[in-house]
């Protein structure tokens, strides 16, 4: 009798324990963890979070797995935007290259370090093996037109348009290679197509065939402008508007006689600086009024050129 009673009691305990476990499960039958009361909710870790460094995405880049922000009425989801900071190379740009590199026969006429007339850019036409500084007759043919103009070597006067700049065109003779350098400007609106340049000086004749086409990569090139105005040639940009930003560069300690270290620094976005408008060839002209800039080192960059990892459009304002 006592044995039978013990078996009945044990069965009731097992039944009660089983009922308690069933009461703790959800609708799927999976046990739920027990919640502990606390004054503060448990901290939530951000997946894949890491501190921002020069090589990491800018603070404007959302963390992985973060929901994408909804585009506003004025900004589509794929429109490029300015970064709050980026790592920029701001070292000094080297001097002009040697026109004689790669030249196997003279006389020679051709472009310096280029084989294409990129629309919106300025390049040098090289004259090698001529009797310089005597003048040269330069015959220029382009899609739908042509002319012959004199080139005189009395010092450069800034980039000229081979199609319509009044002659004679002024070039320079460089002592380091003995060659003539004529800076030319391929203005926005220059027609695409085949070009031919023929340089003649007495019996010496040299010809080069070129092609004018949109630039392969976005580039800003500073050119002459009045005081308190910055003017840039724009090439290789997406057609239409691209945001422009004003960035502040830190002032590091420099060696004697060195303007800025040949290194990478982190530039911080100071404020948006309007937009640059490029035509169907990705070319245009950007002009900015910088009269209100205070002392310091500044960088003008765009949503299209930040990935180039350089600050070609650097502005230094003395105290």
Backbone as numpy.savetxt, mean C-alpha at the origin, in Angstrom:
# Nx Ny Nz CAx CAy CAz Cx Cy Cz
-37.26 -64.65 57.55 -38.09 -63.44 57.55 -37.23 -62.19 57.55
-36.22 -62.18 58.40 -35.31 -61.03 58.45 -34.60 -60.87 57.13
-34.21 -61.99 56.50 -33.52 -61.92 55.19 -34.42 -61.33 54.14
-35.69 -61.69 54.16 -36.64 -61.15 53.17 -36.81 -59.65 53.36
-36.86 -59.20 54.61 -37.02 -57.77 54.89 -35.84 -56.97 54.39
-34.57 -57.52 54.59 -33.38 -56.82 54.12 -33.40 -56.68 52.61
-33.85 -57.71 51.88 -33.89 -57.62 50.41 -34.88 -56.57 49.96
-36.03 -56.45 50.64 -37.02 -55.45 50.27 -36.49 -54.05 50.51
-35.79 -53.81 51.62 -35.23 -52.50 51.90 -34.17 -52.12 50.87
-33.28 -53.07 50.49 -32.24 -52.79 49.49 -32.85 -52.42 48.15
-33.93 -53.11 47.76 -34.58 -52.80 46.50 -35.16 -51.40 46.50
-35.73 -50.96 47.64 -36.30 -49.62 47.72 -35.21 -48.55 47.61
-34.02 -48.78 48.19 -32.90 -47.83 48.09 -32.46 -47.67 46.65
-32.28 -48.80 45.93 -31.88 -48.75 44.52 -32.90 -47.99 43.71
-34.18 -48.22 43.96 -35.24 -47.54 43.21 -35.21 -46.04 43.46
-35.00 -45.63 44.72 -34.95 -44.20 45.04 -33.76 -43.53 44.39
-32.57 -44.17 44.38 -31.39 -43.61 43.74 -31.60 -43.45 42.25
-32.21 -44.44 41.60 -32.49 -44.36 40.17 -33.42 -43.23 39.85
-34.45 -43.01 40.67 -35.37 -41.90 40.43 -34.68 -40.56 40.55
-33.78 -40.45 41.52 -33.05 -39.20 41.69 -32.22 -38.89 40.48
-31.53 -39.88 39.87 -30.71 -39.65 38.68 -31.55 -39.27 37.48
-32.70 -39.90 37.34 -33.58 -39.55 36.23 -34.04 -38.11 36.38
-34.27 -37.65 37.59 -34.69 -36.26 37.81 -33.63 -35.25 37.46
-32.33 -35.65 37.44 -31.24 -34.72 37.13 -30.95 -34.63 35.65
-31.52 -35.42 34.79 -31.21 -35.41 33.36 -32.09 -34.45 32.64
-31.60 -34.00 31.41 -32.39 -33.13 30.55 -33.32 -33.96 29.71
-33.85 -33.29 28.68 -34.82 -33.97 27.83 -34.17 -35.05 27.01
-32.83 -34.97 26.82 -32.15 -36.00 26.03 -31.67 -37.14 26.89
-31.81 -37.00 28.16 -31.36 -38.05 29.03 -29.90 -37.91 29.42
-29.24 -36.82 29.08 -27.84 -36.60 29.41 -27.74 -35.81 30.70
-26.87 -36.23 31.56 -26.76 -35.57 32.86 -26.24 -34.15 32.69
-26.87 -33.17 33.35 -26.44 -31.79 33.30 -25.51 -31.49 34.46
-24.46 -30.65 34.24 -23.57 -30.31 35.34 -24.30 -29.50 36.39
-23.86 -29.63 37.62 -24.50 -28.92 38.71 -24.01 -27.49 38.76
-24.86 -26.49 38.73 -24.49 -25.09 38.78 -24.23 -24.68 40.21
-23.15 -23.92 40.43 -22.80 -23.44 41.76 -23.15 -21.96 41.85
-23.79 -21.57 42.89 -24.15 -20.17 43.08 -22.90 -19.34 43.27
-22.89 -18.13 42.69 -21.74 -17.24 42.80 -22.20 -15.81 42.61
-21.44 -14.86 43.19 -21.77 -13.45 43.02 -21.46 -12.95 41.62
-20.51 -13.61 40.89 -20.11 -13.20 39.56 -20.22 -14.37 38.60
-20.61 -14.13 37.34 -20.67 -15.22 36.36 -19.26 -15.68 36.03
-19.10 -16.93 35.62 -17.76 -17.42 35.26 -17.23 -16.66 34.07
-15.90 -16.46 34.04 -15.25 -15.75 32.93 -15.32 -16.56 31.66
-15.50 -15.86 30.53 -15.54 -16.52 29.22 -14.27 -16.21 28.46
-13.53 -17.21 28.06 -12.27 -17.01 27.34 -12.53 -16.75 25.88
-11.81 -15.80 25.31 -11.92 -15.54 23.87 -11.08 -16.55 23.11
-11.67 -17.29 22.17 -10.89 -18.30 21.45 -9.78 -17.69 20.64
-8.61 -18.35 20.72 -7.45 -17.96 19.92 -7.00 -16.53 20.19
-7.27 -15.98 21.38 -6.87 -14.60 21.64 -5.38 -14.52 21.88
-4.78 -13.40 21.47 -3.36 -13.18 21.66 -3.10 -11.69 21.66
-2.02 -11.24 22.32 -1.73 -9.80 22.32 -1.37 -9.31 20.95
-1.69 -8.04 20.66 -1.40 -7.44 19.36 0.08 -7.11 19.26
0.72 -7.56 18.18 2.11 -7.23 17.90 2.20 -6.65 16.52
3.39 -6.25 16.11 3.58 -5.67 14.78 3.17 -6.63 13.69
3.29 -7.97 13.97 2.99 -8.95 12.93 1.58 -9.49 13.03
0.84 -9.11 14.06 -0.51 -9.61 14.21 -1.49 -8.68 13.54
-2.75 -9.14 13.33 -3.74 -8.27 12.69 -3.94 -7.01 13.49
-4.38 -5.95 12.81 -4.62 -4.68 13.47 -5.81 -4.80 14.41
-5.93 -3.87 15.39 -7.05 -3.94 16.33 -8.40 -3.88 15.67
-8.49 -3.41 14.44 -9.78 -3.35 13.76 -10.17 -4.70 13.20
-9.25 -5.68 13.18 -9.54 -7.00 12.67 -10.25 -7.81 13.73
-11.46 -8.34 13.48 -12.19 -9.08 14.52 -11.47 -10.37 14.83
-11.58 -10.86 16.10 -10.94 -12.12 16.46 -11.57 -13.27 15.70
-10.86 -14.40 15.58 -11.43 -15.55 14.88 -12.76 -15.96 15.49
-13.65 -16.44 14.66 -14.98 -16.91 15.06 -15.91 -15.80 15.52
-15.45 -14.53 15.45 -16.33 -13.44 15.84 -17.33 -13.17 14.73
-18.58 -12.79 15.06 -19.56 -12.50 14.02 -19.16 -11.29 13.21
-19.42 -11.31 11.92 -19.08 -10.18 11.04 -20.05 -9.04 11.27
-19.56 -7.80 11.35 -20.47 -6.67 11.54 -21.33 -6.46 10.31
-22.52 -5.97 10.54 -23.42 -5.71 9.42 -22.97 -4.47 8.68
-22.89 -4.52 7.33 -22.46 -3.33 6.58 -23.47 -2.22 6.71
-22.97 -0.99 6.79 -23.86 0.16 6.86 -24.33 0.53 5.47
-25.18 1.54 5.40 -25.71 1.94 4.11 -24.63 2.49 3.21
-23.55 3.07 3.80 -22.51 3.69 2.99 -21.29 2.81 2.81
-21.30 1.60 3.37 -20.12 0.74 3.29 -20.56 -0.69 3.05
-20.14 -1.28 1.94 -20.47 -2.67 1.65 -19.55 -3.57 2.45
-19.91 -4.85 2.55 -19.15 -5.78 3.38 -17.75 -6.01 2.86
-17.50 -5.77 1.56 -16.17 -6.03 1.01 -15.40 -4.73 0.74
-15.86 -3.60 1.23 -15.17 -2.33 1.02 -13.94 -2.26 1.91
-12.77 -1.91 1.36 -11.57 -1.82 2.20 -11.69 -0.68 3.21
-11.18 -0.92 4.40 -11.22 0.09 5.45 -9.82 0.33 5.97
-9.64 1.44 6.66 -8.34 1.79 7.20 -8.06 0.99 8.47
-6.81 0.65 8.66 -6.40 -0.05 9.88 -6.05 0.96 10.95
-6.36 0.64 12.21 -6.03 1.55 13.30 -4.53 1.65 13.49
-3.79 0.60 13.13 -2.34 0.66 13.18 -1.78 -0.36 12.21
-0.58 -0.09 11.73 0.07 -1.05 10.86 1.57 -0.89 10.98
2.29 -1.96 10.67 3.74 -1.92 10.72 4.26 -1.40 9.39
5.03 -0.31 9.44 5.46 0.34 8.21 6.98 0.43 8.14
7.53 0.19 6.95 8.95 0.42 6.71 9.12 1.88 6.32
9.92 2.59 7.07 10.04 4.03 6.82 11.49 4.43 6.61
12.34 3.50 6.23 13.74 3.83 5.99 13.91 4.71 4.76
15.09 5.27 4.64 15.37 6.16 3.51 15.34 5.38 2.20
14.78 6.00 1.17 14.74 5.39 -0.16 16.06 5.67 -0.86
16.61 4.66 -1.52 17.91 4.80 -2.16 17.88 5.78 -3.32
19.06 6.15 -3.77 19.18 7.09 -4.88 18.85 6.44 -6.21
18.97 7.19 -7.30 18.64 6.67 -8.62 19.53 5.49 -9.00
18.95 4.57 -9.76 19.69 3.39 -10.16 20.55 3.68 -11.39
21.46 2.78 -11.68 22.39 2.92 -12.79 21.72 2.57 -14.10
21.65 3.53 -15.02 21.01 3.31 -16.32 21.75 2.27 -17.17
23.01 2.02 -16.86 23.80 1.13 -17.71 23.63 -0.34 -17.35
22.96 -0.63 -16.22 22.79 -2.03 -15.82 21.91 -2.75 -16.84
22.40 -3.86 -17.34 21.65 -4.67 -18.30 21.74 -4.19 -19.74
22.45 -3.10 -19.99 22.58 -2.58 -21.36 23.77 -3.27 -22.02
23.50 -4.01 -23.11 24.55 -4.78 -23.76 25.13 -4.07 -24.98
24.36 -3.20 -25.61 24.84 -2.49 -26.80 24.41 -1.04 -26.74
25.25 -0.17 -27.24 24.93 1.26 -27.28 25.05 1.76 -28.72
24.38 2.84 -29.09 23.55 3.68 -28.22 22.29 2.97 -27.78
21.74 3.44 -26.66 20.59 2.78 -26.07 19.62 3.82 -25.53
18.31 3.57 -25.73 17.26 4.35 -25.10 16.27 3.35 -24.50
15.80 3.63 -23.30 14.87 2.72 -22.64 14.47 3.25 -21.28
13.67 2.48 -20.58 13.20 2.89 -19.26 14.14 2.38 -18.18
14.23 3.14 -17.11 15.02 2.74 -15.96 14.23 1.75 -15.12
14.74 0.51 -15.04 14.14 -0.53 -14.21 12.66 -0.76 -14.52
12.29 -0.71 -15.76 10.89 -0.95 -16.13 10.83 -1.33 -17.60
9.80 -2.07 -17.96 9.57 -2.41 -19.36 8.18 -1.98 -19.80
7.43 -1.35 -18.89 6.06 -0.93 -19.17 5.87 0.50 -18.70
5.09 1.27 -19.45 4.67 2.59 -19.02 3.41 2.42 -18.17
3.57 2.38 -16.86 2.43 2.18 -15.97 1.66 3.49 -15.84
0.39 3.45 -16.17 -0.43 4.66 -16.17 -0.58 5.18 -14.74
-0.24 6.46 -14.57 -0.30 7.09 -13.26 1.04 7.15 -12.55
2.11 6.66 -13.18 3.41 6.64 -12.54 4.42 7.53 -13.28
5.50 7.87 -12.58 6.61 8.60 -13.16 7.82 7.67 -13.24
8.50 7.66 -14.37 9.67 6.82 -14.58 10.74 7.63 -15.28
11.94 7.08 -15.39 13.04 7.72 -16.09 13.27 7.07 -17.45
13.46 7.91 -18.49 13.96 7.41 -19.77 15.48 7.57 -19.75
16.19 6.49 -20.06 17.65 6.48 -20.02 18.23 6.62 -21.44
19.28 7.41 -21.55 20.03 7.55 -22.81 21.48 7.14 -22.51
21.93 6.06 -23.14 23.26 5.53 -22.87 24.04 5.44 -24.18
25.32 5.84 -24.15 26.17 5.72 -25.32 26.07 6.86 -26.30
25.38 7.94 -25.94 25.30 9.13 -26.80 26.38 10.12 -26.36
26.60 11.14 -27.20 27.55 12.19 -26.88 26.83 13.22 -26.03
26.91 13.03 -24.74 26.23 13.93 -23.81 27.24 14.92 -23.23
26.85 16.19 -23.03 25.46 16.65 -22.96 24.88 17.23 -24.24
25.36 16.83 -25.41 24.77 17.33 -26.65 23.31 16.88 -26.75
22.47 17.69 -27.39 21.05 17.40 -27.44 20.74 16.19 -28.31
19.55 15.63 -28.07 19.07 14.45 -28.80 17.68 14.76 -29.33
17.40 14.26 -30.54 16.04 14.32 -31.09 15.30 13.06 -30.66
14.16 13.24 -29.99 13.39 12.10 -29.51 12.05 12.05 -30.24
11.88 11.01 -31.03 10.60 10.78 -31.72 9.74 9.88 -30.84
8.52 10.34 -30.57 7.61 9.62 -29.68 6.35 9.25 -30.45
6.01 7.98 -30.44 4.76 7.50 -31.06 3.94 6.81 -29.98
2.64 7.13 -29.92 1.74 6.51 -28.96 0.43 6.20 -29.66
-0.47 5.45 -29.04 -1.74 5.11 -29.69 -2.52 6.35 -30.10
-2.63 6.56 -31.40 -3.40 7.69 -31.91 -2.63 8.98 -32.08
-1.31 8.97 -31.90 -0.58 10.23 -32.04 0.92 10.06 -32.01
1.62 11.18 -32.15 3.08 11.16 -32.11 3.65 12.55 -32.33
4.93 12.72 -31.99 5.64 13.97 -32.23 7.14 13.75 -32.05
7.93 14.74 -32.50 9.37 14.73 -32.29 9.74 15.97 -31.49
10.56 15.78 -30.44 10.90 16.87 -29.54 12.38 16.78 -29.19
12.99 17.91 -28.92 14.40 17.94 -28.53 14.55 17.65 -27.03
15.60 16.92 -26.69 15.96 16.68 -25.30 17.31 17.34 -25.06
17.35 18.27 -24.11 18.59 18.96 -23.78 19.01 18.56 -22.37
20.31 18.38 -22.17 20.82 17.88 -20.89 21.40 19.04 -20.08
20.46 19.78 -19.49 20.84 20.95 -18.71 20.25 20.88 -17.30
20.02 19.67 -16.83 19.42 19.50 -15.50 17.94 19.21 -15.60
17.47 18.24 -14.82 16.07 17.85 -14.87 15.16 18.93 -14.30
13.93 18.97 -14.78 12.96 19.96 -14.31 11.67 19.29 -13.86
11.77 18.08 -13.34 10.58 17.37 -12.92 10.00 16.54 -14.05
9.12 15.60 -13.73 8.56 14.72 -14.76 7.80 15.49 -15.83
7.98 15.09 -17.09 7.28 15.72 -18.22 6.41 14.68 -18.90
5.36 15.15 -19.55 4.49 14.28 -20.34 5.01 14.27 -21.76
5.40 13.10 -22.25 5.97 13.01 -23.59 4.98 13.43 -24.67
3.70 13.41 -24.38 2.71 13.74 -25.41 2.51 15.23 -25.59
2.60 16.02 -24.50 2.22 17.43 -24.67 3.07 18.43 -23.90
4.09 18.00 -23.16 4.93 19.00 -22.49 5.70 19.79 -23.53
5.75 21.12 -23.41 6.45 21.92 -24.42 7.95 21.63 -24.40
8.54 21.59 -25.60 9.97 21.33 -25.72 10.77 22.62 -25.64
12.08 22.50 -25.51 12.78 21.23 -25.36 12.57 20.62 -23.97
12.68 19.29 -23.91 12.56 18.59 -22.64 13.91 18.57 -21.94
13.91 18.90 -20.67 15.16 19.01 -19.93 15.47 17.70 -19.20
16.67 17.20 -19.41 17.14 15.99 -18.76 18.45 16.29 -18.05
18.99 15.28 -17.35 20.23 15.46 -16.60 21.21 14.35 -16.97
22.49 14.66 -16.85 23.55 13.66 -17.03 24.10 13.35 -15.64
24.06 12.09 -15.26 24.52 11.70 -13.93 25.96 11.23 -13.98
26.75 11.74 -13.04 28.18 11.46 -13.05 28.48 10.00 -12.70
27.59 9.33 -11.96 27.90 7.97 -11.51 27.80 6.95 -12.64
27.03 7.24 -13.71 26.96 6.28 -14.82 27.17 6.93 -16.18
27.27 8.26 -16.22 27.50 8.95 -17.49 26.32 8.91 -18.44
25.15 8.51 -17.94 23.96 8.37 -18.78 23.03 9.55 -18.58
22.13 9.76 -19.55 21.11 10.79 -19.43 19.85 10.23 -18.82
19.23 11.02 -17.94 18.00 10.62 -17.27 16.93 11.67 -17.57
15.86 11.26 -18.25 14.74 12.15 -18.52 13.53 11.64 -17.75
13.11 12.32 -16.67 11.93 11.87 -15.93 10.65 12.17 -16.71
9.83 11.17 -16.89 8.57 11.35 -17.62 7.40 10.95 -16.73
6.25 11.53 -17.02 5.03 11.27 -16.27 4.00 10.65 -17.20
3.51 9.48 -16.83 2.43 8.83 -17.58 1.12 9.22 -16.89
0.56 10.31 -17.35 -0.59 10.90 -16.66 -1.82 10.00 -16.69
-2.69 10.14 -15.66 -4.00 9.49 -15.76 -4.69 9.93 -17.04
-5.32 9.00 -17.72 -5.95 9.30 -19.01 -5.07 8.98 -20.19
-3.81 8.60 -19.95 -2.95 8.17 -21.06 -3.55 6.94 -21.72
-3.65 6.93 -23.06 -4.26 5.77 -23.72 -3.42 4.51 -23.55
-4.10 3.39 -23.44 -3.40 2.10 -23.38 -2.94 1.70 -24.79
-1.84 0.99 -24.84 -1.41 0.47 -26.14 0.09 0.58 -26.37
0.49 0.44 -27.64 1.90 0.37 -28.02 2.52 1.75 -28.20
3.73 1.89 -27.69 4.52 3.11 -27.82 5.86 2.76 -28.48
6.47 3.76 -29.11 7.84 3.60 -29.62 8.59 4.91 -29.40
9.78 4.79 -28.81 10.67 5.93 -28.63 11.91 5.72 -29.50
12.25 6.75 -30.29 13.44 6.68 -31.15 14.30 7.90 -30.85
15.52 7.65 -30.34 16.47 8.72 -30.02 17.50 8.81 -31.13
17.72 10.02 -31.64 18.66 10.24 -32.76 19.61 11.37 -32.43
20.89 11.10 -32.64 21.94 12.12 -32.48 22.99 11.87 -33.57
22.88 12.61 -34.69 23.76 12.36 -35.84 23.51 10.97 -36.39
24.58 10.16 -36.44 24.46 8.79 -36.94 24.01 7.80 -35.87
23.99 8.21 -34.64 23.59 7.32 -33.54 22.07 7.31 -33.41
21.50 6.11 -33.51 20.05 5.95 -33.42 19.74 4.76 -32.50
18.78 4.93 -31.60 18.34 3.85 -30.72 16.83 3.90 -30.60
16.20 2.70 -30.56 14.74 2.61 -30.52 14.33 1.61 -29.44
13.20 1.91 -28.78 12.63 0.97 -27.81 11.12 0.95 -28.00
10.55 -0.25 -27.95 9.10 -0.43 -28.01 8.57 -0.69 -26.60
7.50 0.01 -26.24 6.92 -0.07 -24.90 5.41 -0.26 -25.00
4.81 -0.54 -23.86 3.35 -0.68 -23.78 2.87 0.12 -22.58
1.84 0.94 -22.78 1.21 1.64 -21.66 0.02 0.83 -21.17
-0.03 0.61 -19.85 -1.07 -0.23 -19.26 -1.23 0.14 -17.79
-2.35 -0.26 -17.17 -2.52 0.01 -15.74 -1.40 -0.63 -14.92
-1.03 0.03 -13.84 0.02 -0.50 -12.97 -0.45 -1.78 -12.30
0.51 -2.63 -11.99 0.19 -3.94 -11.43 -0.12 -3.88 -9.95
0.39 -2.89 -9.22 0.20 -2.80 -7.77 -0.10 -1.37 -7.37
-0.88 -1.17 -6.31 -1.22 0.20 -5.87 0.01 0.93 -5.34
0.20 2.16 -5.82 1.37 2.94 -5.44 1.00 4.41 -5.31
1.58 5.08 -4.30 1.51 6.53 -4.17 2.89 7.09 -4.44
2.98 8.11 -5.31 4.26 8.75 -5.60 4.09 10.26 -5.41
4.86 10.82 -4.49 4.76 12.24 -4.21 5.38 13.05 -5.34
4.74 14.15 -5.70 5.24 15.03 -6.74 5.18 16.47 -6.25
5.65 17.40 -7.06 5.71 18.80 -6.63 4.31 19.37 -6.38
4.22 20.24 -5.36 2.95 20.88 -5.03 3.25 22.15 -4.25
2.30 23.09 -4.17 2.51 24.31 -3.37 2.71 23.98 -1.90
3.18 24.97 -1.14 3.36 24.81 0.29 2.04 24.39 0.95
2.16 23.56 2.00 1.02 23.07 2.78 0.09 22.18 1.96
0.51 21.76 0.78 -0.28 20.81 -0.01 0.61 19.65 -0.40
0.09 18.46 -0.22 0.79 17.26 -0.70 0.08 16.77 -1.95
0.85 16.47 -2.99 0.27 15.95 -4.22 0.93 14.61 -4.53
0.09 13.61 -4.79 0.58 12.27 -5.07 0.02 11.77 -6.39
0.84 11.06 -7.15 0.37 10.30 -8.29 -0.16 8.97 -7.78
-1.30 8.58 -8.24 -1.95 7.35 -7.80 -1.95 6.37 -8.97
-1.52 5.15 -8.73 -1.52 4.14 -9.79 -1.84 2.77 -9.19
-2.44 1.92 -10.00 -2.73 0.56 -9.58 -3.82 0.43 -8.54
-4.64 1.46 -8.35 -5.71 1.42 -7.36 -6.97 0.79 -7.94
-7.87 0.29 -7.09 -9.17 -0.13 -7.61 -9.93 1.09 -8.12
-10.61 1.00 -9.24 -11.38 2.14 -9.74 -12.40 2.61 -8.70
-12.60 3.92 -8.62 -13.54 4.48 -7.66 -12.82 5.05 -6.45
-13.52 5.13 -5.32 -12.99 5.78 -4.13 -12.31 4.78 -3.19
-11.21 5.22 -2.59 -10.48 4.43 -1.59 -10.17 5.34 -0.41
-10.44 4.90 0.83 -10.18 5.75 2.00 -8.70 6.07 2.16
-8.43 7.29 2.62 -7.07 7.76 2.91 -7.00 8.08 4.39
-5.87 7.74 5.02 -5.71 8.01 6.44 -4.43 8.77 6.74
-4.46 9.53 7.83 -3.28 10.21 8.35 -2.80 9.42 9.56
-1.56 8.93 9.49 -1.00 8.11 10.56 0.15 8.85 11.25
0.30 8.61 12.54 1.39 9.21 13.30 2.46 8.16 13.56
3.72 8.53 13.26 4.83 7.63 13.49 5.56 8.04 14.75
5.95 7.09 15.60 6.66 7.44 16.82 8.02 8.05 16.52
8.53 8.82 17.44 9.82 9.48 17.27 10.90 8.69 18.02
11.58 7.79 17.34 12.61 7.00 18.02 13.92 7.76 18.12
14.81 7.24 18.91 16.16 7.81 18.99 16.93 7.40 17.74
17.54 8.36 17.08 18.26 8.07 15.84 19.75 8.35 16.02
20.54 7.70 15.18 21.98 7.91 15.20 22.29 9.29 14.64
23.44 9.86 14.97 23.81 11.18 14.43 23.78 11.20 12.91
23.10 12.20 12.36 23.01 12.34 10.92 21.97 11.46 10.26
21.26 10.64 11.02 20.24 9.77 10.45 18.87 10.37 10.71
18.08 10.51 9.65 16.76 11.14 9.80 15.77 10.20 10.46
15.79 8.93 10.07 14.85 7.97 10.60 15.47 6.59 10.47
15.23 5.68 11.39 15.89 4.38 11.32 15.37 3.55 10.14
16.25 2.78 9.55 15.84 1.88 8.47 15.25 0.63 9.09
14.05 0.76 9.57 13.43 -0.33 10.32 11.91 -0.21 10.21
11.23 -1.18 10.83 9.78 -1.14 10.87 9.32 -0.49 12.16
8.29 0.31 12.08 7.68 0.92 13.25 6.17 0.74 13.14
5.49 0.91 14.26 4.03 0.80 14.27 3.43 2.19 14.13
2.72 2.41 13.05 2.06 3.69 12.80 0.63 3.62 13.30
0.18 4.69 13.95 -1.16 4.74 14.53 -2.04 5.69 13.74
-3.24 5.26 13.44 -4.18 6.08 12.70 -4.59 7.29 13.53
-4.29 8.49 13.01 -4.65 9.73 13.69 -6.08 10.12 13.33
-6.40 10.12 12.04 -7.76 10.45 11.60 -7.92 10.08 10.13
-9.14 9.83 9.70 -9.37 9.66 8.26 -9.03 10.94 7.52
-8.56 10.80 6.28 -8.07 11.97 5.54 -8.77 12.08 4.19
-10.03 11.70 4.13 -10.77 11.79 2.88 -10.61 10.53 2.03
-10.76 10.70 0.73 -10.68 9.57 -0.20 -9.84 9.96 -1.40
-9.33 8.94 -2.08 -8.66 9.12 -3.36 -9.55 8.48 -4.42
-9.70 9.16 -5.55 -10.56 8.67 -6.63 -9.69 8.25 -7.80
-9.81 6.99 -8.20 -9.04 6.46 -9.32 -9.97 6.19 -10.50
-9.43 6.37 -11.72 -10.23 6.12 -12.92 -10.23 4.63 -13.26
-10.73 4.29 -14.45 -10.82 2.88 -14.84 -9.46 2.22 -15.00
-8.40 3.03 -15.15 -7.04 2.49 -15.22 -6.39 2.42 -13.84
-7.14 2.73 -12.79 -6.57 2.72 -11.44 -5.66 3.89 -11.17
-5.77 4.98 -11.96 -4.87 6.12 -11.84 -5.63 7.36 -11.40
-4.91 8.30 -10.79 -5.51 9.56 -10.37 -4.47 10.44 -9.71
-4.93 11.55 -9.16 -4.06 12.48 -8.44 -4.70 12.75 -7.09
-3.91 12.64 -6.03 -4.39 12.90 -4.67 -3.72 14.17 -4.15
-4.53 15.14 -3.74 -4.00 16.37 -3.14 -4.57 16.51 -1.74
-3.70 16.81 -0.76 -4.10 16.92 0.63 -3.54 18.21 1.22
-4.35 18.90 1.98 -3.90 20.09 2.69 -3.37 19.66 4.05
-2.09 19.90 4.29 -1.47 19.48 5.55 -1.04 20.69 6.38
-1.66 21.82 6.12 -1.30 23.02 6.84 -1.58 22.95 8.33
-2.51 22.06 8.76 -2.84 21.99 10.18 -2.05 20.93 10.93
-1.10 20.26 10.26 -0.33 19.23 10.94 0.65 19.86 11.93
0.69 19.31 13.13 1.62 19.78 14.13 2.98 19.13 13.96
3.92 19.43 14.85 5.25 18.83 14.77 5.17 17.31 14.88
6.07 16.64 14.21 6.11 15.19 14.27 6.34 14.57 12.91
6.34 13.26 12.90 6.50 12.51 11.66 5.19 11.82 11.34
4.71 12.05 10.13 3.39 11.58 9.73 3.50 10.72 8.48
2.50 9.89 8.30 2.46 9.01 7.13 1.07 9.12 6.50
1.04 9.32 5.20 -0.21 9.30 4.44 -0.32 7.94 3.79
-1.37 7.21 4.09 -1.52 5.89 3.50 -2.99 5.62 3.22
-3.26 4.60 2.45 -4.63 4.29 2.04 -4.95 2.84 2.31
-6.24 2.53 2.21 -6.66 1.15 2.42 -6.07 0.22 1.37
-5.65 0.77 0.23 -5.09 -0.07 -0.84 -3.58 -0.26 -0.70
-2.89 0.63 0.02 -1.43 0.56 0.07 -0.89 0.12 1.42
-1.71 -0.01 2.44 -1.21 -0.42 3.75 -0.51 -1.77 3.68
-1.04 -2.70 2.88 -0.44 -4.03 2.78 0.93 -4.00 2.13
1.32 -2.88 1.53 2.66 -2.78 0.95 3.74 -2.69 2.02
3.34 -2.50 3.27 4.27 -2.50 4.39 5.33 -1.41 4.25
4.95 -0.26 3.73 5.90 0.82 3.61 5.18 2.15 3.78
5.95 3.19 4.03 5.38 4.53 4.15 6.15 5.44 3.21
5.80 5.36 1.93 6.48 6.20 0.93 6.05 7.65 1.06
4.82 7.89 1.56 4.30 9.25 1.68 4.51 9.75 3.10
5.78 9.99 3.44 6.13 10.42 4.80 6.24 11.95 4.83
5.74 12.54 5.91 5.78 13.99 6.10 6.43 14.28 7.44
7.48 15.11 7.45 8.15 15.49 8.69 7.91 16.98 8.93
7.33 17.30 10.09 7.07 18.69 10.45 7.96 19.06 11.63
8.77 20.09 11.45 9.67 20.53 12.50 8.89 21.21 13.62
9.41 21.16 14.86 8.74 21.84 15.97 8.68 23.35 15.73
